[in-house]
Tab-separated table of C-alpha atoms and ligand atoms in Angstrom:
chain	number	residue	atom	x	y	z
A	1	MET	CA	117.424	59.906	74.352
A	2	LEU	CA	115.334	56.979	75.523
A	3	ASN	CA	117.446	56.290	78.596
A	4	HIS	CA	115.580	58.373	81.144
A	5	SER	CA	112.144	57.705	79.839
A	6	LEU	CA	109.101	55.529	80.051
A	7	ARG	CA	108.072	53.749	76.860
A	8	LEU	CA	104.397	54.055	76.018
A	9	GLY	CA	104.098	52.114	72.766
A	10	ARG	CA	104.398	52.506	69.035
A	11	ILE	CA	102.492	54.577	66.493
A	12	HIS	CA	103.256	54.003	62.829
A	13	GLY	CA	106.474	52.205	63.797
A	14	ILE	CA	107.669	55.174	65.882
A	15	GLU	CA	108.506	54.474	69.515
A	16	ILE	CA	106.698	56.861	71.875
A	17	ALA	CA	108.244	57.595	75.283
A	18	VAL	CA	107.844	60.078	78.114
A	19	HIS	CA	110.879	61.597	79.792
A	20	TRP	CA	110.679	61.427	83.597
A	21	SER	CA	110.675	65.244	83.675
A	22	TRP	CA	107.149	65.073	82.294
A	23	LEU	CA	105.929	63.586	85.583
A	24	ILE	CA	106.962	66.815	87.348
A	25	ILE	CA	105.168	68.809	84.677
A	26	PHE	CA	102.089	66.638	85.105
A	27	VAL	CA	101.881	67.552	88.799
A	28	LEU	CA	102.727	71.235	88.170
A	29	PHE	CA	100.183	71.645	85.386
A	30	THR	CA	97.387	69.831	87.228
A	31	TRP	CA	98.084	71.984	90.298
A	32	SER	CA	98.194	75.262	88.320
A	33	LEU	CA	94.938	74.450	86.536
A	34	ALA	CA	93.137	73.198	89.667
A	35	VAL	CA	94.289	75.992	91.985
A	36	PHE	CA	94.851	79.101	89.801
A	37	PHE	CA	93.249	78.737	86.358
A	38	PHE	CA	89.824	77.085	86.789
A	39	PRO	CA	88.515	78.507	90.124
A	40	PRO	CA	88.159	82.176	89.021
A	41	LEU	CA	86.690	81.158	85.640
A	42	TYR	CA	84.327	78.494	86.965
A	43	PRO	CA	83.493	79.256	90.601
A	44	GLY	CA	81.452	76.835	92.687
A	45	TRP	CA	82.971	73.446	91.794
A	46	SER	CA	84.139	71.115	94.551
A	47	VAL	CA	87.888	70.927	95.223
A	48	ALA	CA	87.920	67.350	93.892
A	49	THR	CA	86.274	68.501	90.645
A	50	TYR	CA	88.968	71.158	90.084
A	51	TRP	CA	91.690	68.548	90.548
A	52	ILE	CA	90.018	65.867	88.385
A	53	VAL	CA	89.313	68.311	85.547
A	54	GLY	CA	92.891	69.628	85.971
A	55	ALA	CA	94.334	66.120	85.651
A	56	ILE	CA	92.165	65.229	82.619
A	57	SER	CA	93.155	68.493	80.907
A	58	THR	CA	96.825	67.802	81.615
A	59	VAL	CA	96.616	64.338	80.034
A	60	LEU	CA	94.980	65.915	76.967
A	61	LEU	CA	97.688	68.591	76.841
A	62	PHE	CA	100.184	65.766	76.795
A	63	ALA	CA	98.267	64.239	73.861
A	64	SER	CA	98.511	67.661	72.162
A	65	VAL	CA	102.325	67.631	72.418
A	66	LEU	CA	102.288	64.106	71.005
A	67	LEU	CA	100.124	65.201	68.039
A	68	HIS	CA	102.497	68.117	67.442
A	69	GLU	CA	105.506	65.757	67.311
A	70	LEU	CA	103.648	63.174	65.228
A	71	SER	CA	102.940	65.862	62.629
A	72	HIS	CA	106.687	66.512	62.275
A	73	SER	CA	107.429	62.787	62.163
A	74	LEU	CA	104.798	61.862	59.597
A	75	VAL	CA	105.997	64.628	57.249
A	76	ALA	CA	109.594	63.407	57.757
A	77	GLU	CA	108.585	59.835	56.935
A	78	ALA	CA	106.668	60.986	53.881
A	79	GLN	CA	109.974	62.514	52.700
A	80	GLY	CA	111.733	59.194	53.232
A	81	ILE	CA	113.517	60.228	56.447
A	82	PRO	CA	113.075	57.526	59.110
A	83	VAL	CA	111.958	58.533	62.618
A	84	SER	CA	112.874	56.093	65.364
A	85	SER	CA	111.285	57.646	68.430
A	86	ILE	CA	109.433	60.557	69.975
A	87	THR	CA	110.248	61.550	73.557
A	88	LEU	CA	108.019	63.993	75.405
A	89	PHE	CA	109.852	66.511	77.600
A	90	VAL	CA	109.195	69.520	79.788
A	91	PHE	CA	109.086	71.903	76.840
A	92	GLY	CA	107.311	69.657	74.425
A	93	GLY	CA	108.666	66.762	72.497
A	94	VAL	CA	111.743	65.651	70.676
A	95	SER	CA	111.463	63.543	67.563
A	96	SER	CA	114.495	61.436	66.891
A	97	ILE	CA	114.722	62.117	63.181
A	98	GLN	CA	117.585	60.131	61.745
A	99	SER	CA	119.037	62.506	59.209
A	100	GLU	CA	118.982	66.113	58.167
A	101	PRO	CA	116.400	67.037	55.538
A	102	ARG	CA	117.717	66.940	51.978
A	103	THR	CA	116.278	70.170	50.650
A	104	ALA	CA	115.193	73.535	52.011
A	105	ARG	CA	111.626	72.747	50.962
A	106	ASP	CA	111.637	69.435	52.906
A	107	GLU	CA	112.943	71.178	56.010
A	108	PHE	CA	110.368	73.940	55.722
A	109	LEU	CA	107.459	71.471	55.474
A	110	MET	CA	108.759	69.273	58.276
A	111	ALA	CA	109.292	72.228	60.623
A	112	ILE	CA	106.027	74.021	59.921
A	113	ALA	CA	103.903	70.842	60.335
A	114	GLY	CA	104.105	70.848	64.153
A	115	PRO	CA	103.115	74.453	64.925
A	116	ALA	CA	100.507	74.388	62.140
A	117	SER	CA	98.827	71.297	63.627
A	118	SER	CA	98.930	72.762	67.156
A	119	ILE	CA	97.325	76.010	66.032
A	120	VAL	CA	94.676	74.145	64.015
A	121	ILE	CA	93.874	71.924	67.036
A	122	GLY	CA	93.735	74.990	69.309
A	123	VAL	CA	91.370	76.869	67.026
A	124	ALA	CA	89.226	73.728	66.531
A	125	CYS	CA	88.933	73.240	70.319
A	126	TYR	CA	87.918	76.869	70.718
A	127	GLY	CA	85.258	76.526	68.010
A	128	LEU	CA	84.009	73.277	69.539
A	129	MET	CA	83.811	74.983	72.927
A	130	LEU	CA	81.670	77.807	71.517
A	131	ILE	CA	79.337	75.344	69.777
A	132	LEU	CA	79.010	72.911	72.693
A	133	ALA	CA	78.914	75.413	75.585
A	134	PRO	CA	75.100	75.598	75.790
A	135	VAL	CA	74.599	71.804	75.838
A	136	VAL	CA	77.505	70.209	77.749
A	137	PRO	CA	78.557	70.482	81.442
A	138	GLU	CA	80.837	73.350	82.448
A	139	THR	CA	83.663	70.864	83.153
A	140	VAL	CA	83.790	69.859	79.453
A	141	VAL	CA	83.853	73.524	78.433
A	142	ALA	CA	86.768	74.058	80.852
A	143	VAL	CA	88.753	71.166	79.330
A	144	LEU	CA	88.145	72.489	75.785
A	145	LEU	CA	89.205	75.994	76.814
A	146	SER	CA	92.474	74.789	78.348
A	147	MET	CA	93.166	72.706	75.212
A	148	ALA	CA	92.485	75.729	72.990
A	149	ILE	CA	94.820	78.018	74.949
A	150	TYR	CA	97.567	75.451	75.405
A	151	ASN	CA	97.687	74.386	71.750
A	152	VAL	CA	97.802	77.941	70.459
A	153	ILE	CA	100.620	78.772	72.928
A	154	LEU	CA	102.446	75.561	71.965
A	155	GLY	CA	102.188	76.491	68.277
A	156	LEU	CA	103.253	80.113	68.770
A	157	PHE	CA	106.098	79.329	71.207
A	158	ASN	CA	107.573	76.866	68.737
A	159	LEU	CA	107.364	79.477	65.986
A	160	ILE	CA	109.922	81.695	67.786
A	161	PRO	CA	112.717	81.865	65.192
A	162	GLY	CA	115.369	80.460	67.524
A	163	PHE	CA	117.001	77.348	66.136
A	164	PRO	CA	116.441	74.479	67.049
A	165	LEU	CA	112.817	75.460	67.722
A	166	ASP	CA	110.486	74.864	64.777
A	167	GLY	CA	110.458	78.577	63.966
A	168	GLY	CA	114.264	78.489	63.817
A	169	ARG	CA	114.101	75.562	61.392
A	170	VAL	CA	111.586	77.400	59.228
A	171	PHE	CA	113.948	80.393	59.290
A	172	ARG	CA	116.959	78.186	58.452
A	173	SER	CA	115.118	76.624	55.510
A	174	ILE	CA	114.383	80.097	54.119
A	175	VAL	CA	118.050	81.205	54.488
A	176	TRP	CA	119.051	77.860	52.969
A	177	ALA	CA	116.749	78.439	49.988
A	178	ILE	CA	118.129	81.952	49.469
A	179	THR	CA	121.859	81.262	49.952
A	180	GLY	CA	121.936	77.660	48.747
A	181	SER	CA	124.228	76.799	51.652
A	182	LEU	CA	123.044	74.650	54.571
A	183	TRP	CA	126.242	75.546	56.439
A	184	ARG	CA	125.661	79.297	56.226
A	185	ALA	CA	121.949	78.866	56.957
A	186	THR	CA	122.772	76.890	60.123
A	187	ALA	CA	125.243	79.540	61.300
A	188	VAL	CA	122.716	82.344	60.716
A	189	ALA	CA	119.801	80.443	62.286
A	190	THR	CA	121.697	79.418	65.423
A	191	THR	CA	123.040	82.962	65.883
A	192	VAL	CA	119.523	84.360	65.627
A	193	GLY	CA	118.520	81.613	68.104
A	194	GLN	CA	121.112	82.891	70.574
A	195	VAL	CA	119.959	86.479	70.131
A	196	PHE	CA	116.419	85.368	71.047
A	197	ALA	CA	117.781	83.364	73.979
A	198	TYR	CA	119.542	86.466	75.364
A	199	LEU	CA	116.412	88.573	74.812
A	200	PHE	CA	114.518	86.053	76.975
A	201	ILE	CA	117.217	86.149	79.646
A	202	PHE	CA	117.349	89.975	79.782
A	203	ALA	CA	113.559	90.326	79.717
A	204	GLY	CA	113.372	87.734	82.520
A	205	LEU	CA	115.975	89.520	84.655
A	206	PHE	CA	114.173	92.815	84.092
A	207	LEU	CA	110.819	91.288	85.129
A	208	ALA	CA	112.378	89.649	88.179
A	209	ILE	CA	113.882	92.961	89.331
A	210	ALA	CA	110.665	94.841	88.525
A	211	GLY	CA	108.708	92.560	90.855
A	212	SER	CA	107.355	89.597	88.841
A	213	PHE	CA	109.942	87.243	90.234
A	214	VAL	CA	108.421	83.889	89.213
A	215	SER	CA	107.578	84.888	85.608
A	216	GLY	CA	111.018	86.493	85.348
A	217	ILE	CA	112.821	83.336	86.454
A	218	TRP	CA	110.730	81.315	83.996
A	219	LEU	CA	111.850	83.537	81.111
A	220	VAL	CA	115.495	83.314	82.225
A	221	PHE	CA	115.167	79.540	82.356
A	222	ILE	CA	113.627	79.359	78.846
A	223	GLY	CA	116.379	81.674	77.550
A	224	TRP	CA	119.096	79.561	79.096
A	225	PHE	CA	117.525	76.419	77.561
A	226	LEU	CA	117.282	78.062	74.113
A	227	ASN	CA	120.888	79.240	74.250
A	228	ASN	CA	122.176	75.780	75.140
A	229	ALA	CA	120.059	74.204	72.438
A	230	ALA	CA	121.364	76.676	69.833
A	231	VAL	CA	125.005	76.029	70.753
A	232	THR	CA	124.607	72.238	70.800
A	233	SER	CA	122.721	72.108	67.537
A	234	ARG	CA	125.285	74.333	65.810
A	235	GLN	CA	128.105	72.030	66.963
A	236	GLN	CA	126.107	68.987	65.888
A	237	ALA	CA	125.291	70.501	62.496
A	238	GLU	CA	128.900	71.598	61.930
A	239	LEU	CA	130.165	68.140	62.817
A	240	GLU	CA	127.687	66.506	60.454
A	241	LEU	CA	128.603	68.881	57.639
A	242	LEU	CA	132.313	68.322	58.269
A	243	LEU	CA	131.860	64.553	58.149
A	244	ARG	CA	129.525	64.565	55.175
A	245	GLY	CA	130.653	62.042	52.582
A	246	VAL	CA	133.154	60.371	54.953
A	247	ARG	CA	132.718	56.586	55.261
A	248	VAL	CA	133.429	54.414	58.293
A	249	GLY	CA	136.099	52.524	56.321
A	250	SER	CA	138.418	55.527	56.032
A	251	VAL	CA	138.403	56.343	59.752
A	252	MET	CA	138.242	52.929	61.473
A	253	THR	CA	141.224	50.980	62.804
A	254	ALA	CA	141.639	48.186	60.247
A	255	ASN	CA	142.505	44.643	61.343
A	256	PRO	CA	142.025	45.291	65.051
A	257	PRO	CA	143.082	42.678	67.620
A	258	ALA	CA	140.442	39.940	67.919
A	259	VAL	CA	140.289	37.127	70.433
A	260	LEU	CA	139.352	33.518	69.593
A	261	ALA	CA	136.150	32.249	71.195
A	262	HIS	CA	137.696	29.617	73.454
A	263	THR	CA	140.447	31.779	74.940
A	264	SER	CA	140.305	31.770	78.741
A	265	LEU	CA	139.735	35.004	80.605
A	266	ALA	CA	143.179	34.623	82.212
A	267	ASP	CA	144.840	34.530	78.756
A	268	PHE	CA	142.624	37.342	77.536
A	269	VAL	CA	143.707	39.615	80.393
A	270	GLU	CA	147.394	38.697	80.052
A	271	HIS	CA	147.778	38.797	76.249
A	272	TYR	CA	145.259	41.437	75.257
A	273	VAL	CA	144.295	43.772	78.084
A	274	LEU	CA	147.770	44.038	79.663
A	275	ALA	CA	150.020	43.287	76.689
A	276	GLN	CA	148.210	45.365	74.060
A	277	ASN	CA	146.481	47.885	76.304
A	278	VAL	CA	143.007	47.296	74.848
A	279	ARG	CA	139.748	47.427	76.749
A	280	ALA	CA	137.219	46.023	74.287
A	281	VAL	CA	138.031	43.197	71.909
A	282	PRO	CA	135.809	41.500	69.304
A	283	VAL	CA	135.454	37.741	69.744
A	284	VAL	CA	135.762	35.625	66.570
A	285	SER	CA	135.042	31.979	65.795
A	286	GLU	CA	137.994	29.563	65.503
A	287	ALA	CA	136.282	27.765	62.621
A	288	ASP	CA	135.443	30.513	60.134
A	289	GLY	CA	136.558	33.845	61.611
A	290	ARG	CA	133.011	35.141	61.940
A	291	ILE	CA	132.395	37.740	64.647
A	292	LEU	CA	130.601	36.177	67.628
A	293	GLY	CA	130.549	39.061	70.067
A	294	LEU	CA	132.554	41.626	71.998
A	295	VAL	CA	134.292	41.239	75.348
A	296	THR	CA	135.246	44.175	77.553
A	297	LEU	CA	136.852	44.545	80.974
A	298	GLN	CA	133.386	44.980	82.407
A	299	GLU	CA	132.415	41.381	81.590
A	300	VAL	CA	135.742	40.082	82.894
A	301	ARG	CA	135.347	41.927	86.185
A	302	ALA	CA	131.960	40.306	86.739
A	303	VAL	CA	133.697	36.898	87.009
A	304	PRO	CA	135.616	36.067	90.240
A	305	ARG	CA	139.370	35.958	89.649
A	306	ALA	CA	139.610	32.302	90.682
A	307	GLU	CA	137.352	31.356	87.739
A	308	TRP	CA	139.381	33.201	85.070
A	309	SER	CA	141.384	30.164	83.928
A	310	ARG	CA	138.244	28.007	83.595
A	311	THR	CA	135.989	30.582	81.882
A	312	THR	CA	136.263	31.349	78.164
A	313	VAL	CA	135.544	34.702	76.536
A	314	ASP	CA	132.548	33.400	74.582
A	315	GLN	CA	130.845	32.519	77.880
A	316	VAL	CA	130.869	36.121	79.092
A	317	MET	CA	130.939	38.213	75.882
A	318	VAL	CA	128.102	40.409	74.647
A	319	PRO	CA	126.816	38.213	71.774
A	320	ALA	CA	126.786	39.548	68.211
A	321	ASN	CA	122.985	39.698	68.036
A	322	ARG	CA	122.965	42.261	70.869
A	323	LEU	CA	125.852	44.221	69.358
A	324	LYS	CA	125.613	47.398	67.293
A	325	VAL	CA	127.926	47.036	64.298
A	326	ALA	CA	128.881	49.243	61.366
A	327	THR	CA	129.878	48.518	57.782
A	328	ARG	CA	132.789	50.006	55.816
A	329	ASP	CA	130.519	51.896	53.428
A	330	GLU	CA	128.269	53.335	56.118
A	331	PRO	CA	128.371	57.152	56.436
A	332	LEU	CA	130.513	58.032	59.459
A	333	VAL	CA	127.783	60.378	60.705
A	334	GLU	CA	125.361	57.446	61.076
A	335	ALA	CA	127.886	55.299	62.934
A	336	LEU	CA	128.633	58.251	65.239
A	337	ARG	CA	124.950	58.584	65.946
A	338	ASP	CA	124.860	54.923	66.993
A	339	LEU	CA	127.901	55.474	69.205
A	340	SER	CA	126.367	58.409	71.025
A	341	ALA	CA	122.769	57.141	71.115
A	342	GLU	CA	123.802	53.966	72.919
A	343	ASP	CA	126.708	55.599	74.749
A	344	LEU	CA	129.177	53.082	73.290
A	345	ASN	CA	132.940	53.449	73.021
A	346	GLN	CA	133.401	51.318	69.925
A	347	LEU	CA	131.582	49.691	67.016
A	348	PRO	CA	132.939	46.559	65.342
A	349	VAL	CA	133.009	47.026	61.572
A	350	VAL	CA	131.739	43.941	59.820
A	351	ASP	CA	131.739	42.737	56.220
A	352	ARG	CA	129.551	39.684	55.500
A	353	GLY	CA	129.826	38.510	59.109
A	354	ARG	CA	133.601	38.933	59.255
A	355	LEU	CA	135.377	41.499	61.384
A	356	VAL	CA	137.241	44.047	59.226
A	357	GLY	CA	137.788	46.886	61.681
A	358	LEU	CA	136.880	48.666	64.867
A	359	LEU	CA	135.542	52.206	64.996
A	360	THR	CA	136.253	53.931	68.317
A	361	ARG	CA	135.559	57.418	69.590
A	362	SER	CA	139.278	58.120	69.567
A	363	ASP	CA	139.487	57.158	65.853
A	364	VAL	CA	136.904	59.853	65.140
A	365	ILE	CA	138.629	62.446	67.342
A	366	ARG	CA	142.005	61.708	65.688
A	367	TYR	CA	140.405	62.057	62.244
A	368	LEU	CA	138.861	65.419	63.197
A	369	ARG	CA	142.226	66.675	64.552
A	370	VAL	CA	143.966	65.790	61.301
A	371	ARG	CA	141.215	67.521	59.311
A	372	GLU	CA	141.548	70.587	61.518
A	373	GLU	CA	145.343	70.739	61.136
A	374	LEU	CA	145.100	70.393	57.373
A	375	GLY	CA	142.403	73.058	57.283
A	376	GLN	CA	144.498	75.486	59.339
A	377	ARG	CA	147.529	74.978	57.119
A	378	ALA	CA	145.451	75.523	53.996
A	379	ALA	CA	144.062	78.730	55.506
B	401	LIG	ZN1	107.723	71.175	66.880
């Protein structure tokens, strides 16, 4: 999530970042405000004033999205669910919340916090605008008005009951409370999410044909985004439910090949890569068997071939302190999240500093296949 983004800092231990797509939105929003929104409402400003007020408003709108996401995150943290980062995107923000809420009530509160705070901020800005209008310059009134409108739209848009939007989460929590089943609630909420997505797409196509081409295409685009999000989050939720209760230890490859620290790259290639057909091998200490790092073909390739007999694996390996590792008792879902968040192919599994296994993507896929076959036979 943080790969294509600019880090801004930390609030309350949560990393805040902006996705590059927000830079496009910054230009688009400033332009729309400066050229289309402000001039008819506040005629007579200079061109520079429209653009400066447009840019200031856009930065504040960005702060509004951040406040919306922070509201979700602070409620999540209050429920004991850690939040590692918030990334701001085209359509708002994404909080990287590290596990699913435990109860329907927790999910309801976490989901409603964002839209509620946006609507409160919007209404407060509107009230402030009415109070201050007689005494402050028109430019300040303009900024407050754009904040009021944007926050209310942000709150209402997110209340659309299409999972994974906030409204969809609120809806899922209600179905969850009624049926008692998170699985069924997820299926219902994502299906409703897709229905909304298609409504957006059809309404957009209709508008585009009827003449409002740009608004129509916007609606189609939002619908397409909502549909994708619904499908991905259903798959993600189903995977997490399927793997619930499964520990790393029962899926990993136990006693994987490991290479001693002072093995030369030439020996490593001959006896491991070619002989055992492995691409990533943990490096262990000769003295006490502790894991020191991980060596992959990528590190070997960075060294000229002529140096392979004189270079040892511990000179080129990724050292243990920069390595993501798992433990046997760790929930598989958490290890999988580490694998996909960092785009890794494997996680060494470590017990008190010693290597006990290796968890690879193919281990997980094989496990899921076996589960599926067993499930089909049982059905
Ligand atoms: Zn939200």
